[in-house]
PDB file of C-alpha atoms in Angstrom:
ATOM      1  CA  LEU G   1      -6.052  -2.252  12.287  1.00 88.00           C
ATOM      2  CA  ALA G   2      -3.850  -3.747  15.008  1.00 92.00           C
ATOM      3  CA  GLN G   3      -6.418  -6.471  15.728  1.00 93.00           C
ATOM      4  CA  LYS G   4      -6.613  -7.345  12.050  1.00 92.00           C
ATOM      5  CA  LEU G   5      -2.813  -7.576  11.759  1.00 93.00           C
ATOM      6  CA  ARG G   6      -2.503  -9.746  14.876  1.00 92.00           C
ATOM      7  CA  ALA G   7      -5.273 -12.022  13.604  1.00 93.00           C
ATOM      8  CA  GLY G   8      -3.364 -12.667  10.375  1.00 91.00           C
ATOM      9  CA  LYS G   9      -5.932 -10.978   8.160  1.00 91.00           C
ATOM     10  CA  VAL G  10      -4.836  -9.193   4.974  1.00 91.00           C
ATOM     11  CA  VAL G  11      -4.517  -5.420   5.296  1.00 92.00           C
ATOM     12  CA  THR G  12      -4.765  -2.975   2.385  1.00 90.00           C
ATOM     13  CA  GLY G  13      -3.398   0.526   2.783  1.00 90.00           C
ATOM     14  CA  ILE G  14      -3.401   3.648   0.639  1.00 87.00           C
ATOM     15  CA  ALA G  15      -0.636   6.279   0.687  1.00 89.00           C
ATOM     16  CA  LEU G  16      -1.816   9.735  -0.442  1.00 84.00           C
ATOM     17  CA  GLY G  17       0.450  12.734  -0.803  1.00 82.00           C
ATOM     18  CA  GLY G  18       2.903  14.620  -2.945  1.00 82.00           C
ATOM     19  CA  SER G  19       6.473  14.175  -4.139  1.00 83.00           C
ATOM     20  CA  ILE G  20       7.774  12.620  -0.925  1.00 83.00           C
ATOM     21  CA  THR G  21       4.985  10.043  -0.881  1.00 85.00           C
ATOM     22  CA  CYS G  22       5.513   9.408  -4.582  1.00 84.00           C
ATOM     23  CA  GLY G  23       9.205   8.751  -3.944  1.00 83.00           C
ATOM     24  CA  HIS G  24      10.730  11.660  -5.834  1.00 80.00           C
ATOM     25  CA  GLY G  25      14.521  11.516  -5.801  1.00 77.00           C
ATOM     26  CA  LEU G  26      14.777   7.941  -4.552  1.00 78.00           C
ATOM     27  CA  ARG G  27      16.896   5.453  -6.425  1.00 70.00           C
ATOM     28  CA  MET G  28      15.286   2.544  -8.236  1.00 63.00           C
ATOM     29  CA  ASN G  29      16.038  -0.996  -7.100  1.00 61.00           C
ATOM     30  CA  GLU G  30      15.865  -3.440  -9.988  1.00 49.00           C
ATOM     31  CA  ASP G  31      16.026  -6.436  -7.648  1.00 46.00           C
ATOM     32  CA  GLN G  32      12.728  -5.702  -5.932  1.00 51.00           C
ATOM     33  CA  ASP G  33       9.205  -5.809  -7.296  1.00 53.00           C
ATOM     34  CA  ASN G  34       8.133  -2.788  -5.284  1.00 51.00           C
ATOM     35  CA  GLY G  35      10.242  -0.255  -7.174  1.00 55.00           C
ATOM     36  CA  GLU G  36      11.862   2.644  -5.414  1.00 57.00           C
ATOM     37  CA  VAL G  37      14.027   2.024  -2.368  1.00 64.00           C
ATOM     38  CA  GLY G  38      13.027   4.057   0.677  1.00 74.00           C
ATOM     39  CA  ARG G  39       9.492   4.887  -0.389  1.00 85.00           C
ATOM     40  CA  PHE G  40       7.322   4.958   2.749  1.00 86.00           C
ATOM     41  CA  SER G  41       4.531   2.878   1.228  1.00 90.00           C
ATOM     42  CA  ASN G  42       6.990   0.110   0.287  1.00 90.00           C
ATOM     43  CA  ALA G  43       8.601   0.167   3.721  1.00 89.00           C
ATOM     44  CA  LEU G  44       5.189  -0.072   5.434  1.00 92.00           C
ATOM     45  CA  GLN G  45       4.105  -2.942   3.207  1.00 93.00           C
ATOM     46  CA  ASP G  46       7.383  -4.826   3.779  1.00 92.00           C
ATOM     47  CA  TRP G  47       7.141  -4.250   7.552  1.00 93.00           C
ATOM     48  CA  MET G  48       3.578  -5.575   7.757  1.00 94.00           C
ATOM     49  CA  ASN G  49       4.455  -8.648   5.670  1.00 93.00           C
ATOM     50  CA  LYS G  50       7.558  -9.382   7.756  1.00 92.00           C
ATOM     51  CA  TYR G  51       6.171  -8.879  11.269  1.00 94.00           C
ATOM     52  CA  PHE G  52       2.480  -9.682  10.729  1.00 94.00           C
ATOM     53  CA  PRO G  53       2.353 -12.284   7.939  1.00 92.00           C
ATOM     54  CA  ALA G  54      -1.147 -12.820   6.639  1.00 90.00           C
ATOM     55  CA  GLN G  55      -2.710 -16.220   7.226  1.00 87.00           C
ATOM     56  CA  GLU G  56      -5.522 -15.842   4.665  1.00 74.00           C
ATOM     57  CA  GLN G  57      -5.317 -18.011   1.575  1.00 63.00           C
ATOM     58  CA  GLN G  58      -6.468 -17.460  -1.965  1.00 58.00           C
ATOM     59  CA  GLN G  59      -8.290 -20.131  -3.969  1.00 56.00           C
ATOM     60  CA  GLN G  60      -4.992 -21.661  -5.153  1.00 57.00           C
ATOM     61  CA  GLN G  61      -3.922 -22.112  -1.506  1.00 59.00           C
ATOM     62  CA  GLU G  62      -1.320 -19.322  -1.750  1.00 66.00           C
ATOM     63  CA  LEU G  63      -1.010 -17.001   1.222  1.00 69.00           C
ATOM     64  CA  GLN G  64      -2.043 -13.461   0.435  1.00 77.00           C
ATOM     65  CA  GLN G  65       0.143 -10.547   1.465  1.00 89.00           C
ATOM     66  CA  HIS G  66      -0.551  -7.097   2.828  1.00 91.00           C
ATOM     67  CA  ASN G  67      -0.592  -4.377   0.196  1.00 90.00           C
ATOM     68  CA  VAL G  68       0.029  -0.625   0.344  1.00 91.00           C
ATOM     69  CA  ILE G  69      -0.944   1.225  -2.837  1.00 87.00           C
ATOM     70  CA  ASN G  70       0.979   4.423  -3.445  1.00 88.00           C
ATOM     71  CA  LEU G  71      -1.221   7.160  -4.933  1.00 84.00           C
ATOM     72  CA  GLY G  72       1.338   9.931  -4.403  1.00 83.00           C
ATOM     73  CA  VAL G  73       1.681  12.487  -7.195  1.00 80.00           C
ATOM     74  CA  HIS G  74       4.524  14.949  -7.774  1.00 80.00           C
ATOM     75  CA  GLY G  75       3.606  18.509  -6.860  1.00 77.00           C
ATOM     76  CA  ALA G  76       0.414  17.547  -5.077  1.00 70.00           C
ATOM     77  CA  ASP G  77      -0.823  19.607  -2.172  1.00 73.00           C
ATOM     78  CA  MET G  78      -4.208  19.496  -0.494  1.00 72.00           C
ATOM     79  CA  CYS G  79      -5.783  21.639  -3.239  1.00 78.00           C
ATOM     80  CA  ALA G  80      -4.462  19.320  -5.946  1.00 75.00           C
ATOM     81  CA  LEU G  81      -5.615  16.274  -3.987  1.00 74.00           C
ATOM     82  CA  GLU G  82      -9.109  17.716  -3.741  1.00 76.00           C
ATOM     83  CA  LYS G  83      -9.205  18.225  -7.535  1.00 78.00           C
ATOM     84  CA  ARG G  84      -8.215  14.613  -8.222  1.00 76.00           C
ATOM     85  CA  MET G  85     -10.308  13.046  -5.485  1.00 77.00           C
ATOM     86  CA  GLY G  86     -12.572  11.447  -8.121  1.00 79.00           C
ATOM     87  CA  GLN G  87      -9.593   9.527  -9.526  1.00 77.00           C
ATOM     88  CA  VAL G  88      -8.528   8.553  -6.017  1.00 74.00           C
ATOM     89  CA  MET G  89     -12.013   7.241  -5.249  1.00 76.00           C
ATOM     90  CA  GLU G  90     -11.992   5.161  -8.452  1.00 78.00           C
ATOM     91  CA  ARG G  91      -8.694   3.569  -7.385  1.00 72.00           C
ATOM     92  CA  LEU G  92     -10.109   2.898  -3.914  1.00 73.00           C
ATOM     93  CA  ARG G  93     -13.102   1.108  -5.440  1.00 75.00           C
ATOM     94  CA  GLU G  94     -10.669  -1.231  -7.232  1.00 73.00           C
ATOM     95  CA  VAL G  95      -9.282  -2.445  -3.899  1.00 66.00           C
ATOM     96  CA  ASN G  96     -12.614  -2.524  -2.091  1.00 68.00           C
ATOM     97  CA  THR G  97     -12.346  -0.806   1.278  1.00 77.00           C
ATOM     98  CA  PRO G  98      -8.810   0.023   2.419  1.00 83.00           C
ATOM     99  CA  ASP G  99      -7.940  -0.551   6.059  1.00 88.00           C
ATOM    100  CA  LEU G 100      -5.504   2.354   6.237  1.00 84.00           C
ATOM    101  CA  ILE G 101      -5.258   5.695   4.381  1.00 81.00           C
TER     102      ILE G 101
END
């Protein structure tokens, strides 16, 4: 992961967990695209984009950015996560292979 970040390659992460991961109780920030202020997944994504900007370009010559997808669900514990693992795997297939879970 560190080598990929230093090389300027795009990193995709997945945040799994319960209410804290989901951002329960955090205030919404209407000025930002990433939603809730203080959510760990947003902070990680912002940190990677700030300190390790990606150098890969899309077809339209726009630089891609790192992405952390938040799959947190209120009230989820390990038993609940196991029951919804099929849904999680479907989401993971949408983003190809994540670099960080």
